[in-house]
Short mmCIF file of C-alpha atoms in Angstrom, two decimals:
data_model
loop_
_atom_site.label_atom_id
_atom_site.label_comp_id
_atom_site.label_asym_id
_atom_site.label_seq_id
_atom_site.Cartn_x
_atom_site.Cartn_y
_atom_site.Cartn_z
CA UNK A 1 226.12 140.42 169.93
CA UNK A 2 227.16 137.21 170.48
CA UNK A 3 228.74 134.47 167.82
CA UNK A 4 225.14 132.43 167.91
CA UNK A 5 223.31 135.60 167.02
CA UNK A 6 225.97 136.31 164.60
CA UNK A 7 225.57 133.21 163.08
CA UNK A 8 221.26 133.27 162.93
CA UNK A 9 221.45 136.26 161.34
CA UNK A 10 224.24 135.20 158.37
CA UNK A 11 221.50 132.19 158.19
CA UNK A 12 218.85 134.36 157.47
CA UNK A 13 220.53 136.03 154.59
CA UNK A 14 221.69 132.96 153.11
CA UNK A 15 218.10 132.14 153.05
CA UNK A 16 216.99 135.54 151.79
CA UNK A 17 219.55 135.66 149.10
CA UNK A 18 219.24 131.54 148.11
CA UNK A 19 216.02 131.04 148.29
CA UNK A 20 214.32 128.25 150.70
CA UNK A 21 214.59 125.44 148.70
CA UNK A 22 218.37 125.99 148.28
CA UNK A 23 218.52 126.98 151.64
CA UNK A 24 217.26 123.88 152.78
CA UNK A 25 218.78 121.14 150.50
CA UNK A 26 222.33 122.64 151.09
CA UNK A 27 222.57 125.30 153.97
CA UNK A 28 220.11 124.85 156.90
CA UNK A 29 222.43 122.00 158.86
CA UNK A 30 225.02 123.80 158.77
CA UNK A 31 226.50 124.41 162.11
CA UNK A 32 228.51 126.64 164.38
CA UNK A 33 231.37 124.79 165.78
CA UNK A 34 234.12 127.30 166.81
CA UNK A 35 235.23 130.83 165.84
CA UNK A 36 239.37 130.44 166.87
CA UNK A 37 240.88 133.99 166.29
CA UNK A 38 240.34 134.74 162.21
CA UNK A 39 238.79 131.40 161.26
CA UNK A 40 235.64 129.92 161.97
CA UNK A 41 235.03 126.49 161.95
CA UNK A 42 231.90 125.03 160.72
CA UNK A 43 230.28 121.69 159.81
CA UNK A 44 228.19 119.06 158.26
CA UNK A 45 226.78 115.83 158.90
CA UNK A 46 228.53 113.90 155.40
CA UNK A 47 231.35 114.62 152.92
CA UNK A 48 229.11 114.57 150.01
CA UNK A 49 227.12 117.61 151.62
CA UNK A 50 230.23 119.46 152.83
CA UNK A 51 232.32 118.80 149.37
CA UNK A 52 229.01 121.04 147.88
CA UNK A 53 228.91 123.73 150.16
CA UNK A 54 232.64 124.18 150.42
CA UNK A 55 232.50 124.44 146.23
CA UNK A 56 229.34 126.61 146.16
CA UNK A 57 228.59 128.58 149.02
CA UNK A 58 232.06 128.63 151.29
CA UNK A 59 232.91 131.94 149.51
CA UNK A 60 229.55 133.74 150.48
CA UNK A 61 229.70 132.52 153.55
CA UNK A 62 233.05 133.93 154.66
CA UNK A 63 232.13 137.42 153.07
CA UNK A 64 229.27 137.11 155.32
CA UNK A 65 231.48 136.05 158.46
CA UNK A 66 233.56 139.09 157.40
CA UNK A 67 230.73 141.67 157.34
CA UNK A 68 229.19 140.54 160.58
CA UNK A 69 233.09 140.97 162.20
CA UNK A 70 236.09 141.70 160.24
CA UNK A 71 238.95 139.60 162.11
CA UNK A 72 237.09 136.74 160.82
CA UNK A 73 238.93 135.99 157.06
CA UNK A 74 238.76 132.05 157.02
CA UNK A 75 235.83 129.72 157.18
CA UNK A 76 236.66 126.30 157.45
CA UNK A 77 233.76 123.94 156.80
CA UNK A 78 234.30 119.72 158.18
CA UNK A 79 232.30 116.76 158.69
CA UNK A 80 230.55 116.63 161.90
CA UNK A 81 232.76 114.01 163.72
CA UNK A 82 230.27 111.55 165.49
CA UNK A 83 230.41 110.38 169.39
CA UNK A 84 232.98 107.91 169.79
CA UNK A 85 230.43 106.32 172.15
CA UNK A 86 227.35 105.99 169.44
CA UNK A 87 229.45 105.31 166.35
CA UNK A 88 227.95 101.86 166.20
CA UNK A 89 224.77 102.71 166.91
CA UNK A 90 224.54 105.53 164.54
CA UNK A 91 222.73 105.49 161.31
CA UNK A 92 224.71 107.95 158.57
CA UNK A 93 221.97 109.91 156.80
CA UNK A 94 222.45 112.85 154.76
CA UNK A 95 220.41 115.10 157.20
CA UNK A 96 218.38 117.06 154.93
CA UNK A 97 215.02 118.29 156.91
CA UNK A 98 213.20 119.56 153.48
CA UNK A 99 215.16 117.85 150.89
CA UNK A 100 211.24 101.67 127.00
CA UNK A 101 212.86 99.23 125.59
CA UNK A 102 212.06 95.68 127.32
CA UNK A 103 213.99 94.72 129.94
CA UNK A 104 216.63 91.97 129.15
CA UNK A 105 219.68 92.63 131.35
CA UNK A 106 220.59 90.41 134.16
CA UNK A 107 218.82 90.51 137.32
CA UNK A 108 220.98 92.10 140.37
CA UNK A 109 221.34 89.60 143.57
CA UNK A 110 224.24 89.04 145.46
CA UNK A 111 224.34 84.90 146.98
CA UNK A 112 224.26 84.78 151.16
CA UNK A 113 223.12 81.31 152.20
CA UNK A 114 219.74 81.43 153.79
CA UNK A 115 219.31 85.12 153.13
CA UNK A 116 218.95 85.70 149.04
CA UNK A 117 216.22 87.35 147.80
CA UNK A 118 213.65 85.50 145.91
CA UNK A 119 214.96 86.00 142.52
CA UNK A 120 211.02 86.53 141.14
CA UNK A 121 210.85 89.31 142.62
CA UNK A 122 213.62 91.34 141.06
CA UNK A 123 213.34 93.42 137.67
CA UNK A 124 215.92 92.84 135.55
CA UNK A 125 218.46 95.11 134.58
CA UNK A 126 218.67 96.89 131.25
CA UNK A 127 221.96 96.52 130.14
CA UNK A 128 221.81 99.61 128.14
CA UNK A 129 221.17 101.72 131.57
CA UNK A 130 224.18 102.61 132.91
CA UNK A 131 226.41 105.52 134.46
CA UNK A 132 228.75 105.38 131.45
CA UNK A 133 225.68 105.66 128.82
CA UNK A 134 223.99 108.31 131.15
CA UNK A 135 224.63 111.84 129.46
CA UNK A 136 224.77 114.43 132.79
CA UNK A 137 223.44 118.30 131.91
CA UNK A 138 222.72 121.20 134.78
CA UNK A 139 218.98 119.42 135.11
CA UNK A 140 220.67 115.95 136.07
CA UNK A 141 224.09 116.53 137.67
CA UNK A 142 222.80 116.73 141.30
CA UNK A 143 220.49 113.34 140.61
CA UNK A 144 223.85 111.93 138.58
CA UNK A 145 226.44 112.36 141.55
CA UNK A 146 224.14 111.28 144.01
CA UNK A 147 223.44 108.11 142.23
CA UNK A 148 227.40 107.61 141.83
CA UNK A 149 227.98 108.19 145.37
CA UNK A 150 225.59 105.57 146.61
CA UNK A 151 226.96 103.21 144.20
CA UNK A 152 230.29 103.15 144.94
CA UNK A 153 230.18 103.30 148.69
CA UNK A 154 231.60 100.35 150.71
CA UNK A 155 230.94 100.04 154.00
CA UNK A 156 228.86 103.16 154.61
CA UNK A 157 225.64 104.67 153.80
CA UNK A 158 226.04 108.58 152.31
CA UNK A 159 222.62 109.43 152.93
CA UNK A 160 219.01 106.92 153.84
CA UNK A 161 216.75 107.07 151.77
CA UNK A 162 218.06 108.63 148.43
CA UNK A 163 214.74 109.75 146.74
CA UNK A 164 215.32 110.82 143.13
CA UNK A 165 212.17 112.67 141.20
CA UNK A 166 211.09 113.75 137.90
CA UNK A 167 208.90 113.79 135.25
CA UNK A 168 208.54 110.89 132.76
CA UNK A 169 211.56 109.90 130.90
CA UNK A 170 213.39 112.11 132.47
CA UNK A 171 216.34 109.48 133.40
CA UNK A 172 214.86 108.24 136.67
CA UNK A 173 214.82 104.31 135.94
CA UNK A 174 218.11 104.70 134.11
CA UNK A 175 219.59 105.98 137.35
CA UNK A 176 218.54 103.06 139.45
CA UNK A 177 219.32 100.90 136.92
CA UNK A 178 222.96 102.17 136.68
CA UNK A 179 223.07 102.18 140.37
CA UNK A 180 222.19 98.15 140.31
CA UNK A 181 224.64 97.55 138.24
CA UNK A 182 227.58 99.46 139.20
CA UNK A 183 227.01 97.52 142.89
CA UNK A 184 227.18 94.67 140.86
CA UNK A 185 230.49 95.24 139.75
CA UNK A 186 232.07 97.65 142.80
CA UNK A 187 230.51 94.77 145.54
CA UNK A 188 229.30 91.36 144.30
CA UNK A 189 228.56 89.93 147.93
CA UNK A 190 225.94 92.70 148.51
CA UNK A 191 221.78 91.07 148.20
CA UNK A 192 220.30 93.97 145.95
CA UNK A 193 216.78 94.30 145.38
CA UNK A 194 215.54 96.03 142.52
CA UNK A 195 211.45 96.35 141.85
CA UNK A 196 208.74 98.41 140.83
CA UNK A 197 206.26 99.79 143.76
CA UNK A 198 203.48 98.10 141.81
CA UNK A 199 205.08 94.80 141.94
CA UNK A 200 205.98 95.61 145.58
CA UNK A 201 202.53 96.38 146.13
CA UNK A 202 201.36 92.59 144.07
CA UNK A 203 203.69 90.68 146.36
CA UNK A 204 202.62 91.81 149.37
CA UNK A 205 198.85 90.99 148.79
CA UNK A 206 200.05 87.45 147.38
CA UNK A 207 201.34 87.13 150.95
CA UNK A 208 198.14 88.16 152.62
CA UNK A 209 196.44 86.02 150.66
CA UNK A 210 198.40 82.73 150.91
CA UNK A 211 199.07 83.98 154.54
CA UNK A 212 202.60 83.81 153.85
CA UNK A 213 203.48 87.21 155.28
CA UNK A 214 206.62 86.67 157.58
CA UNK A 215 208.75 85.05 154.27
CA UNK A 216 207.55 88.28 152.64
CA UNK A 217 208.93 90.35 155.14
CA UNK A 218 211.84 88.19 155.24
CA UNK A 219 212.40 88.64 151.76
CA UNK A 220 212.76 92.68 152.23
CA UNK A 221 214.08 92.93 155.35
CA UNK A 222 216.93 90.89 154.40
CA UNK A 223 218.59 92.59 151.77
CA UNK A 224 221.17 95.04 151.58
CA UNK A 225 220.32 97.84 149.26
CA UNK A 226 216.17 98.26 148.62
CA UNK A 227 215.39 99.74 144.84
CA UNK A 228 211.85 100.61 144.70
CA UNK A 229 210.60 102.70 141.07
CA UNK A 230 207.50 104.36 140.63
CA UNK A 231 206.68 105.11 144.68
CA UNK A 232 203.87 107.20 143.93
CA UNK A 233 201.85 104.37 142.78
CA UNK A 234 201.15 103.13 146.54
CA UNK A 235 199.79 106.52 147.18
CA UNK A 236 196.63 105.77 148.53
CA UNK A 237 196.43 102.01 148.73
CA UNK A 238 196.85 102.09 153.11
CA UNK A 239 197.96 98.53 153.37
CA UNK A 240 200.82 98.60 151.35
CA UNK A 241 202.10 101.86 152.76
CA UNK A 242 201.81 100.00 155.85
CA UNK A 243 203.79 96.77 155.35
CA UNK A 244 206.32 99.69 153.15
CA UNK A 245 206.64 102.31 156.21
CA UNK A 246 207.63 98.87 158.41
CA UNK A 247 210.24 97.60 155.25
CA UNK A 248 211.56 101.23 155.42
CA UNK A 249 212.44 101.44 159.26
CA UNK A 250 213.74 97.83 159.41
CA UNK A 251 216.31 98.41 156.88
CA UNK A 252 217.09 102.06 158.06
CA UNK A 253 217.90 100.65 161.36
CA UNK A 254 219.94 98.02 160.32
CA UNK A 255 221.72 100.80 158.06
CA UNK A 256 221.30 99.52 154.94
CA UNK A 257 220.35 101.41 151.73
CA UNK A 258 217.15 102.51 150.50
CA UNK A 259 216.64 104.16 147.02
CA UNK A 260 213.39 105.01 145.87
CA UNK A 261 212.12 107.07 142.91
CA UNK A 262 208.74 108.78 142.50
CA UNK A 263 207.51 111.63 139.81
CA UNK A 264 207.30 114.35 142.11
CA UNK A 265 208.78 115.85 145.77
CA UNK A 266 208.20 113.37 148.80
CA UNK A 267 205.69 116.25 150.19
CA UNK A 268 203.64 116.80 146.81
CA UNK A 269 203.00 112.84 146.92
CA UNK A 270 199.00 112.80 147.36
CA UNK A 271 197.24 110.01 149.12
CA UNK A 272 201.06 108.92 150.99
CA UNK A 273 200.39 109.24 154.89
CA UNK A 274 202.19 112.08 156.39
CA UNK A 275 204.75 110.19 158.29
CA UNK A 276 205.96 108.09 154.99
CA UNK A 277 206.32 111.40 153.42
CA UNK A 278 208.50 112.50 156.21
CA UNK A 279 210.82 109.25 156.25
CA UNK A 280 211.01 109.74 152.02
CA UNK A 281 212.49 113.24 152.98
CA UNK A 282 214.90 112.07 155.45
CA UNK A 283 218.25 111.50 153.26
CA UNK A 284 219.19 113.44 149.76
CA UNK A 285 215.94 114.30 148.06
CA UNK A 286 217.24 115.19 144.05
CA UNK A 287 215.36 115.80 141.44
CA UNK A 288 215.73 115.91 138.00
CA UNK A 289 214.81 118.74 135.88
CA UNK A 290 213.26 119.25 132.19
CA UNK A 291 216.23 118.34 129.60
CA UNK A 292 217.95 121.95 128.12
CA UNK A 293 218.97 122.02 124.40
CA UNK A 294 222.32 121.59 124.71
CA UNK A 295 221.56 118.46 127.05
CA UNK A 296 218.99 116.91 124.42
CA UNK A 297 221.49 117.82 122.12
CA UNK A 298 224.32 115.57 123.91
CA UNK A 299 221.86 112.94 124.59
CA UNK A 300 221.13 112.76 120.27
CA UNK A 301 224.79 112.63 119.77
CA UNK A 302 226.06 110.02 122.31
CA UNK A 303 223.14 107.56 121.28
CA UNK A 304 224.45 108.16 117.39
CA UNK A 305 228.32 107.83 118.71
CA UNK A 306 227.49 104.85 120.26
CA UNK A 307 225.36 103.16 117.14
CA UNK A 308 228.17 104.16 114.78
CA UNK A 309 225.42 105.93 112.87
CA UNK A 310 225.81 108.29 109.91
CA UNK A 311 223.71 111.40 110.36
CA UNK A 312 223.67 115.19 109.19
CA UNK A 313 224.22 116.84 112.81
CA UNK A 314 221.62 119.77 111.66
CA UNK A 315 219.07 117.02 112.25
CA UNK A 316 220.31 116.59 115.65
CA UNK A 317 219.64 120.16 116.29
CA UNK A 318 216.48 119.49 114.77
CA UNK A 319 215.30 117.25 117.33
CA UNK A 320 216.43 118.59 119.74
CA UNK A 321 214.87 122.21 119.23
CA UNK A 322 211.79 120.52 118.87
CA UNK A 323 210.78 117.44 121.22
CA UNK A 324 211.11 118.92 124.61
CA UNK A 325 209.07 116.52 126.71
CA UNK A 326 211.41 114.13 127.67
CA UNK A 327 214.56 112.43 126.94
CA UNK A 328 212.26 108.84 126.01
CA UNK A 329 210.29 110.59 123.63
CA UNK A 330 213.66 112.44 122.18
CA UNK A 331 215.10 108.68 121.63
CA UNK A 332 211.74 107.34 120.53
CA UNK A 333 211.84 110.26 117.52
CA UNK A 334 215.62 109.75 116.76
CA UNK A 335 214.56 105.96 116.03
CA UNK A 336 211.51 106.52 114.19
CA UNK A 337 213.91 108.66 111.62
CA UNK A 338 215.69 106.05 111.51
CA UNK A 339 214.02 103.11 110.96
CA UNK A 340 211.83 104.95 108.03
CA UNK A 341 215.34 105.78 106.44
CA UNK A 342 216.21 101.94 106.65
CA UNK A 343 213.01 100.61 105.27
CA UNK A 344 212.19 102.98 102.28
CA UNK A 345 216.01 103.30 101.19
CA UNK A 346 216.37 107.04 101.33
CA UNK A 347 218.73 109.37 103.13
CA UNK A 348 217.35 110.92 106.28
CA UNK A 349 216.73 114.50 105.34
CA UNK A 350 215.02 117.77 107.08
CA UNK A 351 212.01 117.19 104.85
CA UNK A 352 211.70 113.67 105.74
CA UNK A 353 212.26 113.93 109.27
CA UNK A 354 209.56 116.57 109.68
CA UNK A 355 207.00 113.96 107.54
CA UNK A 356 207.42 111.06 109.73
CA UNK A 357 207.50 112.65 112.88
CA UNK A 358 204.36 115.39 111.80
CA UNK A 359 202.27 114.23 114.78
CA UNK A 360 205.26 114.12 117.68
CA UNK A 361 206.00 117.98 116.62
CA UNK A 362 202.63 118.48 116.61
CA UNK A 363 202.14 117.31 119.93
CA UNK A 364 205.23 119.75 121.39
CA UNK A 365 204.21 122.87 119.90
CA UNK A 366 201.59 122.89 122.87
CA UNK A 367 201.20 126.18 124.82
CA UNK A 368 202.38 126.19 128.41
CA UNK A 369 199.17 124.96 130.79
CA UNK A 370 198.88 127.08 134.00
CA UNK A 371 198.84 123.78 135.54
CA UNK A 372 202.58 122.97 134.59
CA UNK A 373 203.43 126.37 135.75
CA UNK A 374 201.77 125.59 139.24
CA UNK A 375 203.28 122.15 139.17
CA UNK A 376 207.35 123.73 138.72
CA UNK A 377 206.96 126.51 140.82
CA UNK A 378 205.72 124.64 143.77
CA UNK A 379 208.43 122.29 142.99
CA UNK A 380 210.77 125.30 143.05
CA UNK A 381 209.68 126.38 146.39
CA UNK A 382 208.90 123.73 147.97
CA UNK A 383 205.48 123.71 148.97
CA UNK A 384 202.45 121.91 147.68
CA UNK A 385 200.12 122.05 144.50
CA UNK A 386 197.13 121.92 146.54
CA UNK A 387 198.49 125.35 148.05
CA UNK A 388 198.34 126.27 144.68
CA UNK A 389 194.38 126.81 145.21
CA UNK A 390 194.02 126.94 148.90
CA UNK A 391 192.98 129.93 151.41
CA UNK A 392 196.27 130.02 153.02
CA UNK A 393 197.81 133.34 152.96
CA UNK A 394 201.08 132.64 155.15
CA UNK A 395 204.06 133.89 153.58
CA UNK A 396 205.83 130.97 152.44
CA UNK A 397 202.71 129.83 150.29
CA UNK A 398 201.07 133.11 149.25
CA UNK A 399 204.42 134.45 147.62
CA UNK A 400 204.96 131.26 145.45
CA UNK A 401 201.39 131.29 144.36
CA UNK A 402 201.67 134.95 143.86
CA UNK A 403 204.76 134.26 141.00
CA UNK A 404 202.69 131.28 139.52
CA UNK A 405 199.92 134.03 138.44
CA UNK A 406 202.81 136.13 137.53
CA UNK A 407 203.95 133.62 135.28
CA UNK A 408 200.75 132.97 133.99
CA UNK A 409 200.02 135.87 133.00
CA UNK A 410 203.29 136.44 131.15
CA UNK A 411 203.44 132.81 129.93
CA UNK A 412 200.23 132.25 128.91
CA UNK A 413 197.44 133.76 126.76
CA UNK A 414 194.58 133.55 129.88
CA UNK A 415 192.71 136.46 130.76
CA UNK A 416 192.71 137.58 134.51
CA UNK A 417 189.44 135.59 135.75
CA UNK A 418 190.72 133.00 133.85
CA UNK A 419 193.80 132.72 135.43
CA UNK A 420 191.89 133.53 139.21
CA UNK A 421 189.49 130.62 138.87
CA UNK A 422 192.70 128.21 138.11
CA UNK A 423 193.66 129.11 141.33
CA UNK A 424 191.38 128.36 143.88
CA UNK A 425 188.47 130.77 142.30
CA UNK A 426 189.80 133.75 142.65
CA UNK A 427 188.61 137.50 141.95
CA UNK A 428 190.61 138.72 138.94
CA UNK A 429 191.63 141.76 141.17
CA UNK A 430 193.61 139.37 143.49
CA UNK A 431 195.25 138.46 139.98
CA UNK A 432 195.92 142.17 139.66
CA UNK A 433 197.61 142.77 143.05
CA UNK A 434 199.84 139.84 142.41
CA UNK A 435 200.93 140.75 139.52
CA UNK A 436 201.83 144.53 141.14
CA UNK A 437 203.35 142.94 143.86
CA UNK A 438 205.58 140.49 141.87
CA UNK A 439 206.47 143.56 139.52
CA UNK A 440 207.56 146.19 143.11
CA UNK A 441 209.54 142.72 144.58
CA UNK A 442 211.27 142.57 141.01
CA UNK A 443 212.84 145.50 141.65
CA UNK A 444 213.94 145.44 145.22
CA UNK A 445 214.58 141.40 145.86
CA UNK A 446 217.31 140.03 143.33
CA UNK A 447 216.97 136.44 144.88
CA UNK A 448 213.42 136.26 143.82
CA UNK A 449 213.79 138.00 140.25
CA UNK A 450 216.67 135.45 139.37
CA UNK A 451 214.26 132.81 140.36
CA UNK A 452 211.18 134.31 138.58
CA UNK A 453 213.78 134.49 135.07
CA UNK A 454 215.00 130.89 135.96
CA UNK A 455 211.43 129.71 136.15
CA UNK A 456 210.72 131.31 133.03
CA UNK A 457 213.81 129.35 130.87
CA UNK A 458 212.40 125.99 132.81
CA UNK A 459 208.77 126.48 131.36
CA UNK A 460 209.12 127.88 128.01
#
């Protein structure tokens, strides 16, 4: 057997044991260098991506190495040097295939003669919003780092675009934010752009209309990192995607930074043409999971650190047993206990907190929908809700969907048909066999049990 074959066959139980989706945000560019006597020497196209792999999966790989031929005891895992010849021409990316309060802060721009952005167009910052105020958990870390790395780069570009996704007020905004404002400080001279889609979307028909179209493009085109929020809201409006998909490629070919945030995965965004979903997915795709307790718990007790405030830490708990949505919603109930405790004069107590917020707890003792388990497990592997209820029965899409009904029969009060017409109007016997199937895979594939209990933890 030769090394290659070696080599496609350690990939394909990385992917077996990982899963795809961690097999292709970390593993799949991996490449075969060199195998020099006991050491084999492997690489990546940025440091970011190696640093991960060489702290996560380096060990597992070399067992693997070891299995497939034991004189090999050393794996030694490098940044893919580039050709001295294209180094100019060549456009860093990070190579991944399938990877409240109003706004008063300063806007971000840096000053080039002739080439500033319009300063109407930017958002302004929050000055609350940034890295130092942003508390990172397991659900965030990925998003966090990535965020840091872009900001503090120099002269280079870790990864085009860097797409960051979530639910809402999950930390998304605060990210960019932080980002704006750490460039800010690390490089003053760079022209930063930060804006909504929607306002990207309002600008460009105020060009169209006052035929003013090539200063718009200027505008974009010009600048050196491109913040754009909220992406999903020019799904479906063709025009915009248009003069966006152009924006895009100008600035990727003139290697400057793109960061863009949306609420789900760059292939679950309906109504976005197929090749803007690609480009999204070129660079670092993160996302940003549901808060844990002991994250929710962290956030509760930095935002009381930080307003000096005087608060029995059980209520802290409290909260953050019981709001779950998202981190806004946590903050919103923390100052809703607060300001009641201010304006009547009392102490904020158990009692009192469960009074005034009797509808918000209301609200998050809601049973799991068999929609939201749909929703996380295509995130999880990768593939999209509307396979959720198609007729496709290839592997990669009929095994996901199998472990949504799984879940939703074990997460959920629904009866079988019930559960069979949410997906795609299905006999409750094919609920049945999935539910078998799930059960005999349990039992023989550990990969996919420790992502079924994950899943589980996520959603309840």
């Amino acid at each position: 057997m030769t090394r290659n074959e070696q080599w496609k066959q350690i990939r394909e139980k990385l992917r077996s044991e990982y899963g795809v989706a961690t097999f292709n945000s970390w593993l799949k560019n991996i490449e075969l260098e060199k195998i020099d006597g006991k050491l084999v020497t492997m690489t990546l196209p940025t440091r970011f991506l190696c640093d991960w792999v060489l702290n996560n999966y380096a060990n597992r790989i070399r067992q693997l190495w070891n299995a497939a031929d034991k004189s090999i005891t050393a794996v030694d895992i490098r940044v893919k040097p580039l050709d001295k010849k294209n180094i100019a021409a060549q456009k860093p990316t990070f190579g991944l295939a399938d990877v409240s309060a109003p706004f008063n802060g300063k806007a971000v721009a840096a000053v080039e003669a002739g080439a500033t952005p319009d300063p109407s167009l930017m958002a302004p910052l929050d000055p609350r919003f940034t890295f130092e105020n942003f508390v990172v958990g397991k659900s965030n870390e990925l998003a966090h780092a990535a965020a840091r790395r872009v900001a503090e780069a120099k002269d280079s570009v870790p990864f085009n675009p860097l797409y960051l996704y979530g639910g809402v007020g999950l930390g998304k905004t605060h990210l960019m934010h932080a980002i704006g404002h750490a460039i800010a400080a690390n490089s003053p001279d760079k022209r930063v752009l930060y804006l909504s889609a929607e306002k990207f979307m309002y600008r460009f028909i105020r060009a169209l209309r006052f035929k003013d179209t090539m200063n718009f493009k200027d505008q974009f085109r010009s600048v050196d990192v491109l913040m754009i929020d909220d992406v999903q809201f020019i799904a479906g409006k063709d025009s915009t995607q248009e003069e966006f998909f152009h924006t895009f490629n100008a600035l990727v070919d003139q290697n400057h930074q793109i960061i863009i945030s949306g609420d789900r995965s760059p292939t679950d965004l309906e109504g976005m043409e197929e090749r803007m979903r690609s480009r999204l997915g070129w660079g670092l795709v993160a996302d940003i999971h549901p808060t844990d307790y002991e994250l929710r718990l962290g956030i509760l007790q930095s935002k009381v650190e930080q307003g000096k405030i005087n608060i029995d830490p059980r209520i802290l708990e409290f909260l953050a047993h019981r709001i779950t949505s998202n981190v806004r919603e946590l903050e919103g109930a923390l100052n809703r206990v607060l300001a009641y405790s201010d304006l009547v004069g009392r102490a904020v107590t158990l009692e009192s907190t469960q009074e005034v917020l009797r509808d918000l707890l209301r609200a998050n003792d809601r049973r799991i929908t068999i929609e939201e388990i749909q929703k996380k497990v295509a995130e999880h592997f990768n593939i999209r809700m509307s396979d959720m209820h198609s007729a496709r029965r290839a592997r990669a899409v009929a095994r996901p969907r199998q472990v949504a009904m799984y879940l939703a029969k074990h997460l959920t009060s629904r009866s079988l048909p019930e559960i069979g017409r949410k997906f795609g109007g299905r006999d409750h016997t094919t609920v049945m066999h999935a539910l078998k199937k799930i059960d005999e895979l349990r039992q023989e594939d550990i990969a996919l049990s420790e992502d079924i209990d994950l899943l589980m933890r996520m959603l309840e």
